[in-house]
Amino acid sequence: MSDILIASEAGVTTITINRVARKNAITAAMYAAMADAIEEATTDAACRVVLIQGNEVIFSAGNDIEDFLNKPPAGSAAPVFRFLNGIATFPKPLVACVCGPAVGIGTTMLLHCDLVYAGDNAAFSTPFVNLGLCAEGASSLLMPHMFGYHRAAEALLMGEPFMAEAALEVGLVNRVLVPSEASAYAHAQAHKMAKKPLSSLVETKRLMKMGQQTQVLQVMKEEGATFGRMLNEPAAKEAFGAFMDKRKPDFSTL
Ligand code: COA
């Protein structure tokens, strides 16, 4: 079965991350499939809302670390940047349903969603510093804006997970649900939205995002260039090597 499942029903396109054996870690091919689905949803008149989900126990372990080592994203046309740009500029409503761990881009992609529903088992984390990397997905701009600077600094500089209730408190999620009910609730909300006039949804979203859109894309470009450089530096090499060897990284000389 494919690692990314796409299904459409009554105006709602659902993208399901489905690589359970690897905790839904996302490879370049998976970013490409999701970027294609977002592009198609933009132009497909039958699509009115997109919903992104994992399953009841895992949203995503973030970028596949082996892929980072073997096929680091090269340039702005890399699938990961195509996906991030796609969700950052997606004109129609974007809904997410998150249960279990949402690591790295698993959390930062939510900053570009309009509605986020979480299971009470959701654990969000942005451990870029712990991997010798830096913030991505415009999180260096949007997290301080949404969370307040100090809470964003705790998430981005410490990289420690925060749970669903804390995510609700900072405004990252709209509602916390029992995991077995989260997907049905998120779908019900998406379908409710899909019945509203699309032009009103699109214009209202555009107006809400307008003030920050240029800055979001600028920050994402700067983050992407920095992230790309840092992927090849010693701290990231040590972190990825440690992950593959199942040991703690040693940053004492870095
Ligand atoms: N890239 C590649 N493989 C990954 C992965 C990732 N991001 N996350 C998990 N996996 C693999 C593990 O290596 C493991 O492989 P194995 O069965 O061959 O040993 C398998 O998926 C299961 O992961 P495991 O860690 O045993 O699951 P868990 O339920 O104990 O923990 C997570 C789940 C998501 C909390 C944990 O896997 C994790 O922290 N992953 C790394 C997240 C990360 O740093 N992502 C990069 C962000 S930029």
PDB file of C-alpha atoms and ligand atoms in Angstrom:
ATOM      1  CA  MET A   1       0.000   0.000   0.000  1.00  0.00           C
ATOM      2  CA  SER A   2       1.135   3.517  -0.743  1.00  0.00           C
ATOM      3  CA  ASP A   3       2.803   5.609   1.972  1.00  0.00           C
ATOM      4  CA  ILE A   4       0.487   8.514   1.120  1.00  0.00           C
ATOM      5  CA  LEU A   5      -3.201   7.800   0.564  1.00  0.00           C
ATOM      6  CA  ILE A   6      -5.428  10.298  -1.213  1.00  0.00           C
ATOM      7  CA  ALA A   7      -9.208  10.050  -1.061  1.00  0.00           C
ATOM      8  CA  SER A   8     -11.912  12.495  -2.118  1.00  0.00           C
ATOM      9  CA  GLU A   9     -15.505  12.598  -0.986  1.00  0.00           C
ATOM     10  CA  ALA A  10     -18.140  15.328  -1.216  1.00  0.00           C
ATOM     11  CA  GLY A  11     -15.649  18.166  -1.690  1.00  0.00           C
ATOM     12  CA  VAL A  12     -13.158  16.968   0.947  1.00  0.00           C
ATOM     13  CA  THR A  13      -9.781  15.588  -0.129  1.00  0.00           C
ATOM     14  CA  THR A  14      -8.119  13.537   2.606  1.00  0.00           C
ATOM     15  CA  ILE A  15      -4.352  13.023   2.621  1.00  0.00           C
ATOM     16  CA  THR A  16      -3.388  10.163   4.957  1.00  0.00           C
ATOM     17  CA  ILE A  17       0.237   9.638   5.942  1.00  0.00           C
ATOM     18  CA  ASN A  18       0.490   5.863   5.962  1.00  0.00           C
ATOM     19  CA  ARG A  19       3.992   4.570   6.657  1.00  0.00           C
ATOM     20  CA  VAL A  20       3.204   3.023   9.998  1.00  0.00           C
ATOM     21  CA  ALA A  21       6.286   0.765  10.316  1.00  0.00           C
ATOM     22  CA  ARG A  22       8.480   3.888  10.190  1.00  0.00           C
ATOM     23  CA  LYS A  23       6.144   5.938  12.422  1.00  0.00           C
ATOM     24  CA  ASN A  24       4.975   7.902   9.379  1.00  0.00           C
ATOM     25  CA  ALA A  25       8.446   9.402   8.856  1.00  0.00           C
ATOM     26  CA  ILE A  26       8.245  11.357   5.617  1.00  0.00           C
ATOM     27  CA  THR A  27      10.560  10.672   2.664  1.00  0.00           C
ATOM     28  CA  ALA A  28      11.195  12.902  -0.370  1.00  0.00           C
ATOM     29  CA  ALA A  29       8.799  10.718  -2.403  1.00  0.00           C
ATOM     30  CA  MET A  30       6.079  11.221   0.236  1.00  0.00           C
ATOM     31  CA  TYR A  31       6.579  15.021   0.242  1.00  0.00           C
ATOM     32  CA  ALA A  32       6.310  14.931  -3.554  1.00  0.00           C
ATOM     33  CA  ALA A  33       3.042  12.942  -3.383  1.00  0.00           C
ATOM     34  CA  MET A  34       1.591  15.377  -0.821  1.00  0.00           C
ATOM     35  CA  ALA A  35       2.791  18.431  -2.790  1.00  0.00           C
ATOM     36  CA  ASP A  36       1.155  16.996  -5.940  1.00  0.00           C
ATOM     37  CA  ALA A  37      -2.101  16.392  -4.036  1.00  0.00           C
ATOM     38  CA  ILE A  38      -2.096  19.967  -2.700  1.00  0.00           C
ATOM     39  CA  GLU A  39      -1.408  21.370  -6.192  1.00  0.00           C
ATOM     40  CA  GLU A  40      -4.207  19.274  -7.646  1.00  0.00           C
ATOM     41  CA  ALA A  41      -6.591  20.301  -4.855  1.00  0.00           C
ATOM     42  CA  THR A  42      -5.834  23.963  -5.619  1.00  0.00           C
ATOM     43  CA  THR A  43      -7.057  23.724  -9.201  1.00  0.00           C
ATOM     44  CA  ASP A  44      -9.670  20.969  -8.867  1.00  0.00           C
ATOM     45  CA  ALA A  45     -13.045  22.705  -8.666  1.00  0.00           C
ATOM     46  CA  ALA A  46     -14.528  19.615  -7.003  1.00  0.00           C
ATOM     47  CA  CYS A  47     -12.162  19.992  -4.037  1.00  0.00           C
ATOM     48  CA  ARG A  48     -13.249  22.554  -1.436  1.00  0.00           C
ATOM     49  CA  VAL A  49     -11.331  21.469   1.700  1.00  0.00           C
ATOM     50  CA  VAL A  50      -8.208  19.357   2.312  1.00  0.00           C
ATOM     51  CA  LEU A  51      -7.707  17.281   5.466  1.00  0.00           C
ATOM     52  CA  ILE A  52      -4.322  15.861   6.501  1.00  0.00           C
ATOM     53  CA  GLN A  53      -4.143  12.995   9.001  1.00  0.00           C
ATOM     54  CA  GLY A  54      -2.052  10.088  10.242  1.00  0.00           C
ATOM     55  CA  ASN A  55      -3.742   7.371  12.266  1.00  0.00           C
ATOM     56  CA  GLU A  56      -4.926   7.022  15.878  1.00  0.00           C
ATOM     57  CA  VAL A  57      -1.456   6.414  17.320  1.00  0.00           C
ATOM     58  CA  ILE A  58       0.961   8.370  15.112  1.00  0.00           C
ATOM     59  CA  PHE A  59       0.714  11.548  13.079  1.00  0.00           C
ATOM     60  CA  SER A  60       4.310  11.716  11.859  1.00  0.00           C
ATOM     61  CA  ALA A  61       7.869  11.167  13.140  1.00  0.00           C
ATOM     62  CA  GLY A  62       8.874  14.056  10.886  1.00  0.00           C
ATOM     63  CA  ASN A  63      11.405  13.913   8.121  1.00  0.00           C
ATOM     64  CA  ASP A  64      12.847  10.452   7.493  1.00  0.00           C
ATOM     65  CA  ILE A  65      16.322  10.672   8.984  1.00  0.00           C
ATOM     66  CA  GLU A  66      17.822   8.063   6.665  1.00  0.00           C
ATOM     67  CA  ASP A  67      16.521  10.126   3.745  1.00  0.00           C
ATOM     68  CA  PHE A  68      18.164  13.222   5.276  1.00  0.00           C
ATOM     69  CA  LEU A  69      21.470  11.322   5.214  1.00  0.00           C
ATOM     70  CA  ASN A  70      21.126   9.768   1.764  1.00  0.00           C
ATOM     71  CA  LYS A  71      19.107  12.338  -0.178  1.00  0.00           C
ATOM     72  CA  PRO A  72      19.283  15.718   1.599  1.00  0.00           C
ATOM     73  CA  PRO A  73      16.907  18.259   0.017  1.00  0.00           C
ATOM     74  CA  ALA A  74      18.777  20.132  -2.714  1.00  0.00           C
ATOM     75  CA  GLY A  75      17.515  23.604  -3.551  1.00  0.00           C
ATOM     76  CA  SER A  76      14.119  25.235  -3.389  1.00  0.00           C
ATOM     77  CA  ALA A  77      12.562  22.748  -5.839  1.00  0.00           C
ATOM     78  CA  ALA A  78      13.136  19.868  -3.389  1.00  0.00           C
ATOM     79  CA  PRO A  79       9.877  18.016  -2.573  1.00  0.00           C
ATOM     80  CA  VAL A  80       9.901  19.133   1.084  1.00  0.00           C
ATOM     81  CA  PHE A  81       9.987  22.807   0.049  1.00  0.00           C
ATOM     82  CA  ARG A  82       7.362  22.205  -2.644  1.00  0.00           C
ATOM     83  CA  PHE A  83       5.128  20.718   0.055  1.00  0.00           C
ATOM     84  CA  LEU A  84       5.779  23.542   2.551  1.00  0.00           C
ATOM     85  CA  ASN A  85       5.200  26.241  -0.062  1.00  0.00           C
ATOM     86  CA  GLY A  86       2.086  24.398  -1.194  1.00  0.00           C
ATOM     87  CA  ILE A  87       0.466  24.363   2.249  1.00  0.00           C
ATOM     88  CA  ALA A  88       1.639  27.915   3.060  1.00  0.00           C
ATOM     89  CA  THR A  89      -0.090  29.265  -0.051  1.00  0.00           C
ATOM     90  CA  PHE A  90      -3.010  26.825  -0.294  1.00  0.00           C
ATOM     91  CA  PRO A  91      -6.043  29.048  -0.894  1.00  0.00           C
ATOM     92  CA  LYS A  92      -8.766  26.679   0.363  1.00  0.00           C
ATOM     93  CA  PRO A  93      -9.294  25.525   3.957  1.00  0.00           C
ATOM     94  CA  LEU A  94      -6.771  23.049   5.324  1.00  0.00           C
ATOM     95  CA  VAL A  95      -7.762  20.856   8.279  1.00  0.00           C
ATOM     96  CA  ALA A  96      -5.475  18.526  10.254  1.00  0.00           C
ATOM     97  CA  CYS A  97      -6.200  15.639  12.587  1.00  0.00           C
ATOM     98  CA  VAL A  98      -3.282  14.748  14.869  1.00  0.00           C
ATOM     99  CA  CYS A  99      -3.033  11.742  17.183  1.00  0.00           C
ATOM    100  CA  GLY A 100       0.196  10.490  18.779  1.00  0.00           C
ATOM    101  CA  PRO A 101       3.623  12.010  18.065  1.00  0.00           C
ATOM    102  CA  ALA A 102       3.876  14.927  15.627  1.00  0.00           C
ATOM    103  CA  VAL A 103       7.616  15.517  15.329  1.00  0.00           C
ATOM    104  CA  GLY A 104       9.412  18.281  13.409  1.00  0.00           C
ATOM    105  CA  ILE A 105       7.492  19.009  10.230  1.00  0.00           C
ATOM    106  CA  GLY A 106       4.677  16.951  11.796  1.00  0.00           C
ATOM    107  CA  THR A 107       4.196  19.963  14.066  1.00  0.00           C
ATOM    108  CA  THR A 108       5.346  22.813  11.821  1.00  0.00           C
ATOM    109  CA  MET A 109       2.948  21.879   8.994  1.00  0.00           C
ATOM    110  CA  LEU A 110       0.088  22.526  11.464  1.00  0.00           C
ATOM    111  CA  LEU A 111       1.034  26.217  11.604  1.00  0.00           C
ATOM    112  CA  HIS A 112      -0.284  26.429   8.020  1.00  0.00           C
ATOM    113  CA  CYS A 113      -3.546  24.621   8.714  1.00  0.00           C
ATOM    114  CA  ASP A 114      -6.778  26.488   9.392  1.00  0.00           C
ATOM    115  CA  LEU A 115      -8.290  23.979  11.827  1.00  0.00           C
ATOM    116  CA  VAL A 116      -6.377  21.410  13.880  1.00  0.00           C
ATOM    117  CA  TYR A 117      -8.054  18.632  15.878  1.00  0.00           C
ATOM    118  CA  ALA A 118      -5.966  16.497  18.209  1.00  0.00           C
ATOM    119  CA  GLY A 119      -6.325  13.235  20.053  1.00  0.00           C
ATOM    120  CA  ASP A 120      -5.514  13.469  23.763  1.00  0.00           C
ATOM    121  CA  ASN A 121      -2.465  11.280  22.961  1.00  0.00           C
ATOM    122  CA  ALA A 122      -0.989  13.930  20.638  1.00  0.00           C
ATOM    123  CA  ALA A 123       2.620  14.882  21.453  1.00  0.00           C
ATOM    124  CA  PHE A 124       4.038  17.794  19.487  1.00  0.00           C
ATOM    125  CA  SER A 125       7.757  18.498  19.192  1.00  0.00           C
ATOM    126  CA  THR A 126      10.173  20.562  17.146  1.00  0.00           C
ATOM    127  CA  PRO A 127      13.563  19.002  18.048  1.00  0.00           C
ATOM    128  CA  PHE A 128      15.554  20.711  15.276  1.00  0.00           C
ATOM    129  CA  VAL A 129      18.283  21.967  17.626  1.00  0.00           C
ATOM    130  CA  ASN A 130      18.679  18.451  19.078  1.00  0.00           C
ATOM    131  CA  LEU A 131      19.395  17.291  15.514  1.00  0.00           C
ATOM    132  CA  GLY A 132      21.971  20.005  14.805  1.00  0.00           C
ATOM    133  CA  LEU A 133      19.453  21.783  12.575  1.00  0.00           C
ATOM    134  CA  CYS A 134      17.333  24.930  12.749  1.00  0.00           C
ATOM    135  CA  ALA A 135      13.645  25.853  12.631  1.00  0.00           C
ATOM    136  CA  GLU A 136      11.798  25.234   9.342  1.00  0.00           C
ATOM    137  CA  GLY A 137       8.358  25.679   7.796  1.00  0.00           C
ATOM    138  CA  ALA A 138       8.207  29.337   8.945  1.00  0.00           C
ATOM    139  CA  SER A 139       8.104  28.069  12.538  1.00  0.00           C
ATOM    140  CA  SER A 140      10.723  30.658  13.581  1.00  0.00           C
ATOM    141  CA  LEU A 141       8.126  33.306  12.695  1.00  0.00           C
ATOM    142  CA  LEU A 142       4.792  31.605  13.336  1.00  0.00           C
ATOM    143  CA  MET A 143       5.543  29.823  16.620  1.00  0.00           C
ATOM    144  CA  PRO A 144       6.612  32.968  18.542  1.00  0.00           C
ATOM    145  CA  HIS A 145       3.601  34.714  17.017  1.00  0.00           C
ATOM    146  CA  MET A 146       1.155  32.005  18.069  1.00  0.00           C
ATOM    147  CA  PHE A 147       2.699  30.729  21.322  1.00  0.00           C
ATOM    148  CA  GLY A 148       4.407  33.885  22.640  1.00  0.00           C
ATOM    149  CA  TYR A 149       8.193  34.160  22.459  1.00  0.00           C
ATOM    150  CA  HIS A 150       9.155  32.269  25.613  1.00  0.00           C
ATOM    151  CA  ARG A 151       6.954  29.258  24.992  1.00  0.00           C
ATOM    152  CA  ALA A 152       8.134  29.159  21.367  1.00  0.00           C
ATOM    153  CA  ALA A 153      11.746  29.325  22.585  1.00  0.00           C
ATOM    154  CA  GLU A 154      11.086  26.371  24.887  1.00  0.00           C
ATOM    155  CA  ALA A 155       9.664  24.370  21.982  1.00  0.00           C
ATOM    156  CA  LEU A 156      12.282  25.385  19.420  1.00  0.00           C
ATOM    157  CA  LEU A 157      15.438  25.744  21.520  1.00  0.00           C
ATOM    158  CA  MET A 158      14.798  22.871  23.960  1.00  0.00           C
ATOM    159  CA  GLY A 159      12.921  20.657  21.509  1.00  0.00           C
ATOM    160  CA  GLU A 160      10.916  19.050  24.297  1.00  0.00           C
ATOM    161  CA  PRO A 161       7.513  17.553  23.459  1.00  0.00           C
ATOM    162  CA  PHE A 162       4.346  19.295  24.580  1.00  0.00           C
ATOM    163  CA  MET A 163       1.042  17.532  24.869  1.00  0.00           C
ATOM    164  CA  ALA A 164      -2.413  18.146  23.416  1.00  0.00           C
ATOM    165  CA  GLU A 165      -3.683  20.271  26.328  1.00  0.00           C
ATOM    166  CA  ALA A 166      -0.644  22.598  26.083  1.00  0.00           C
ATOM    167  CA  ALA A 167      -1.167  22.823  22.312  1.00  0.00           C
ATOM    168  CA  LEU A 168      -4.787  23.777  22.951  1.00  0.00           C
ATOM    169  CA  GLU A 169      -3.684  26.445  25.418  1.00  0.00           C
ATOM    170  CA  VAL A 170      -1.266  28.097  22.961  1.00  0.00           C
ATOM    171  CA  GLY A 171      -3.818  27.946  20.139  1.00  0.00           C
ATOM    172  CA  LEU A 172      -2.084  25.340  17.957  1.00  0.00           C
ATOM    173  CA  VAL A 173      -5.129  23.061  18.148  1.00  0.00           C
ATOM    174  CA  ASN A 174      -8.843  23.826  18.146  1.00  0.00           C
ATOM    175  CA  ARG A 175     -10.082  20.888  20.156  1.00  0.00           C
ATOM    176  CA  VAL A 176      -8.794  17.809  21.965  1.00  0.00           C
ATOM    177  CA  LEU A 177     -10.697  14.561  21.505  1.00  0.00           C
ATOM    178  CA  VAL A 178     -10.527  10.887  22.366  1.00  0.00           C
ATOM    179  CA  PRO A 179      -8.152   9.484  19.674  1.00  0.00           C
ATOM    180  CA  SER A 180     -10.731   7.001  18.371  1.00  0.00           C
ATOM    181  CA  GLU A 181     -13.109   9.913  17.677  1.00  0.00           C
ATOM    182  CA  ALA A 182     -10.652  12.512  16.380  1.00  0.00           C
ATOM    183  CA  SER A 183     -10.670  11.588  12.683  1.00  0.00           C
ATOM    184  CA  ALA A 184     -14.486  11.349  12.493  1.00  0.00           C
ATOM    185  CA  TYR A 185     -14.814  14.738  14.207  1.00  0.00           C
ATOM    186  CA  ALA A 186     -12.205  16.384  11.935  1.00  0.00           C
ATOM    187  CA  HIS A 187     -13.944  14.924   8.876  1.00  0.00           C
ATOM    188  CA  ALA A 188     -17.348  16.140  10.113  1.00  0.00           C
ATOM    189  CA  GLN A 189     -15.909  19.663  10.496  1.00  0.00           C
ATOM    190  CA  ALA A 190     -14.281  19.479   7.040  1.00  0.00           C
ATOM    191  CA  HIS A 191     -17.550  18.358   5.452  1.00  0.00           C
ATOM    192  CA  LYS A 192     -19.460  21.090   7.285  1.00  0.00           C
ATOM    193  CA  MET A 193     -16.999  23.628   5.883  1.00  0.00           C
ATOM    194  CA  ALA A 194     -17.170  22.124   2.383  1.00  0.00           C
ATOM    195  CA  LYS A 195     -20.888  22.958   2.275  1.00  0.00           C
ATOM    196  CA  LYS A 196     -20.185  26.682   2.731  1.00  0.00           C
ATOM    197  CA  PRO A 197     -19.672  28.976  -0.279  1.00  0.00           C
ATOM    198  CA  LEU A 198     -16.119  28.343  -1.514  1.00  0.00           C
ATOM    199  CA  SER A 199     -15.594  31.923  -2.686  1.00  0.00           C
ATOM    200  CA  SER A 200     -16.352  33.194   0.840  1.00  0.00           C
ATOM    201  CA  LEU A 201     -14.012  30.662   2.422  1.00  0.00           C
ATOM    202  CA  VAL A 202     -11.200  31.494  -0.013  1.00  0.00           C
ATOM    203  CA  GLU A 203     -11.574  35.267   0.292  1.00  0.00           C
ATOM    204  CA  THR A 204     -11.826  35.156   4.096  1.00  0.00           C
ATOM    205  CA  LYS A 205      -8.741  32.934   4.371  1.00  0.00           C
ATOM    206  CA  ARG A 206      -6.863  35.218   1.962  1.00  0.00           C
ATOM    207  CA  LEU A 207      -7.757  38.274   4.046  1.00  0.00           C
ATOM    208  CA  MET A 208      -6.749  36.597   7.324  1.00  0.00           C
ATOM    209  CA  LYS A 209      -3.380  35.533   5.879  1.00  0.00           C
ATOM    210  CA  MET A 210      -2.682  38.591   3.716  1.00  0.00           C
ATOM    211  CA  GLY A 211      -0.754  40.622   6.302  1.00  0.00           C
ATOM    212  CA  GLN A 212       1.811  37.864   6.901  1.00  0.00           C
ATOM    213  CA  GLN A 213       1.970  35.957   3.633  1.00  0.00           C
ATOM    214  CA  THR A 214       5.008  37.666   2.082  1.00  0.00           C
ATOM    215  CA  GLN A 215       6.907  37.464   5.352  1.00  0.00           C
ATOM    216  CA  VAL A 216       6.041  33.765   5.807  1.00  0.00           C
ATOM    217  CA  LEU A 217       7.455  32.943   2.373  1.00  0.00           C
ATOM    218  CA  GLN A 218      10.558  35.058   2.968  1.00  0.00           C
ATOM    219  CA  VAL A 219      11.244  33.420   6.341  1.00  0.00           C
ATOM    220  CA  MET A 220      10.647  29.974   4.888  1.00  0.00           C
ATOM    221  CA  LYS A 221      13.220  30.678   2.162  1.00  0.00           C
ATOM    222  CA  GLU A 222      15.809  31.833   4.696  1.00  0.00           C
ATOM    223  CA  GLU A 223      15.092  28.864   6.993  1.00  0.00           C
ATOM    224  CA  GLY A 224      15.335  26.488   4.011  1.00  0.00           C
ATOM    225  CA  ALA A 225      18.737  27.815   2.955  1.00  0.00           C
ATOM    226  CA  THR A 226      20.058  27.648   6.536  1.00  0.00           C
ATOM    227  CA  PHE A 227      18.582  24.178   7.135  1.00  0.00           C
ATOM    228  CA  GLY A 228      20.107  22.920   3.862  1.00  0.00           C
ATOM    229  CA  ARG A 229      23.541  24.180   4.884  1.00  0.00           C
ATOM    230  CA  MET A 230      23.276  22.778   8.415  1.00  0.00           C
ATOM    231  CA  LEU A 231      22.305  19.314   7.134  1.00  0.00           C
ATOM    232  CA  ASN A 232      25.912  18.956   5.924  1.00  0.00           C
ATOM    233  CA  GLU A 233      27.563  20.293   9.077  1.00  0.00           C
ATOM    234  CA  PRO A 234      29.133  18.192  11.863  1.00  0.00           C
ATOM    235  CA  ALA A 235      26.330  18.617  14.457  1.00  0.00           C
ATOM    236  CA  ALA A 236      23.668  17.187  12.123  1.00  0.00           C
ATOM    237  CA  LYS A 237      25.997  14.419  10.964  1.00  0.00           C
ATOM    238  CA  GLU A 238      26.588  13.459  14.609  1.00  0.00           C
ATOM    239  CA  ALA A 239      22.851  13.590  15.429  1.00  0.00           C
ATOM    240  CA  PHE A 240      21.822  11.481  12.427  1.00  0.00           C
ATOM    241  CA  GLY A 241      24.669   8.997  13.015  1.00  0.00           C
ATOM    242  CA  ALA A 242      23.576   8.668  16.651  1.00  0.00           C
ATOM    243  CA  PHE A 243      19.943   8.091  15.605  1.00  0.00           C
ATOM    244  CA  MET A 244      20.948   5.361  13.154  1.00  0.00           C
ATOM    245  CA  ASP A 245      23.264   3.747  15.755  1.00  0.00           C
ATOM    246  CA  LYS A 246      20.580   4.086  18.482  1.00  0.00           C
ATOM    247  CA  ARG A 247      22.904   6.029  20.809  1.00  0.00           C
ATOM    248  CA  LYS A 248      22.873   9.495  22.380  1.00  0.00           C
ATOM    249  CA  PRO A 249      24.592  12.171  20.257  1.00  0.00           C
ATOM    250  CA  ASP A 250      27.765  13.804  21.604  1.00  0.00           C
ATOM    251  CA  PHE A 251      27.794  17.531  20.840  1.00  0.00           C
ATOM    252  CA  SER A 252      30.515  18.309  23.432  1.00  0.00           C
ATOM    253  CA  THR A 253      33.030  19.501  20.817  1.00  0.00           C
ATOM    254  CA  LEU A 254      30.517  21.083  18.420  1.00  0.00           C
TER     255      LEU A 254
HETATM  256  N1  COA B   1      13.262   8.644  10.323  1.00  0.00           N
HETATM  257  C1  COA B   1      13.568   7.363  10.045  1.00  0.00           C
HETATM  258  N2  COA B   1      13.147   6.326  10.795  1.00  0.00           N
HETATM  259  C2  COA B   1      12.391   6.601  11.867  1.00  0.00           C
HETATM  260  C3  COA B   1      12.026   7.910  12.210  1.00  0.00           C
HETATM  261  C4  COA B   1      12.510   8.969  11.379  1.00  0.00           C
HETATM  262  N3  COA B   1      12.198  10.229  11.622  1.00  0.00           N
HETATM  263  N4  COA B   1      11.267   7.874  13.344  1.00  0.00           N
HETATM  264  C5  COA B   1      11.162   6.584  13.686  1.00  0.00           C
HETATM  265  N5  COA B   1      11.832   5.813  12.797  1.00  0.00           N
HETATM  266  C6  COA B   1      11.976   4.363  12.811  1.00  0.00           C
HETATM  267  C7  COA B   1      12.823   3.927  14.017  1.00  0.00           C
HETATM  268  O1  COA B   1      14.210   4.000  13.706  1.00  0.00           O
HETATM  269  C8  COA B   1      12.341   2.512  14.225  1.00  0.00           C
HETATM  270  O2  COA B   1      13.003   1.676  13.298  1.00  0.00           O
HETATM  271  P1  COA B   1      13.405   0.164  13.692  1.00  0.00           P
HETATM  272  O3  COA B   1      12.087  -0.541  13.885  1.00  0.00           O
HETATM  273  O4  COA B   1      14.163  -0.313  12.496  1.00  0.00           O
HETATM  274  O5  COA B   1      14.208   0.257  14.949  1.00  0.00           O
HETATM  275  C9  COA B   1      10.870   2.574  13.839  1.00  0.00           C
HETATM  276  O6  COA B   1      10.702   3.752  13.035  1.00  0.00           O
HETATM  277  C10 COA B   1       9.948   2.693  15.042  1.00  0.00           C
HETATM  278  O7  COA B   1      10.377   3.845  15.808  1.00  0.00           O
HETATM  279  P2  COA B   1      10.518   3.828  17.413  1.00  0.00           P
HETATM  280  O8  COA B   1      11.424   4.951  17.793  1.00  0.00           O
HETATM  281  O9  COA B   1      10.849   2.464  17.885  1.00  0.00           O
HETATM  282  O10 COA B   1       8.994   4.178  17.818  1.00  0.00           O
HETATM  283  P3  COA B   1       8.472   4.817  19.191  1.00  0.00           P
HETATM  284  O11 COA B   1       6.992   4.618  19.176  1.00  0.00           O
HETATM  285  O12 COA B   1       9.248   4.322  20.353  1.00  0.00           O
HETATM  286  O13 COA B   1       8.769   6.394  19.055  1.00  0.00           O
HETATM  287  C11 COA B   1       8.871   8.509  17.909  1.00  0.00           C
HETATM  288  C12 COA B   1       8.122   7.167  18.073  1.00  0.00           C
HETATM  289  C13 COA B   1       8.247   9.237  16.721  1.00  0.00           C
HETATM  290  C14 COA B   1       8.684   9.351  19.174  1.00  0.00           C
HETATM  291  C15 COA B   1      10.359   8.232  17.694  1.00  0.00           C
HETATM  292  O14 COA B   1      10.476   7.252  16.662  1.00  0.00           O
HETATM  293  C16 COA B   1      11.190   9.415  17.281  1.00  0.00           C
HETATM  294  O15 COA B   1      11.469  10.271  18.097  1.00  0.00           O
HETATM  295  N6  COA B   1      11.636   9.448  16.012  1.00  0.00           N
HETATM  296  C17 COA B   1      12.560  10.426  15.506  1.00  0.00           C
HETATM  297  C18 COA B   1      11.869  11.740  15.279  1.00  0.00           C
HETATM  298  C19 COA B   1      12.796  12.758  14.680  1.00  0.00           C
HETATM  299  O16 COA B   1      13.799  13.117  15.254  1.00  0.00           O
HETATM  300  N7  COA B   1      12.409  13.221  13.489  1.00  0.00           N
HETATM  301  C20 COA B   1      13.130  14.208  12.721  1.00  0.00           C
HETATM  302  C21 COA B   1      12.500  15.528  12.907  1.00  0.00           C
HETATM  303  S1  COA B   1      13.277  16.774  11.944  1.00  0.00           S
END
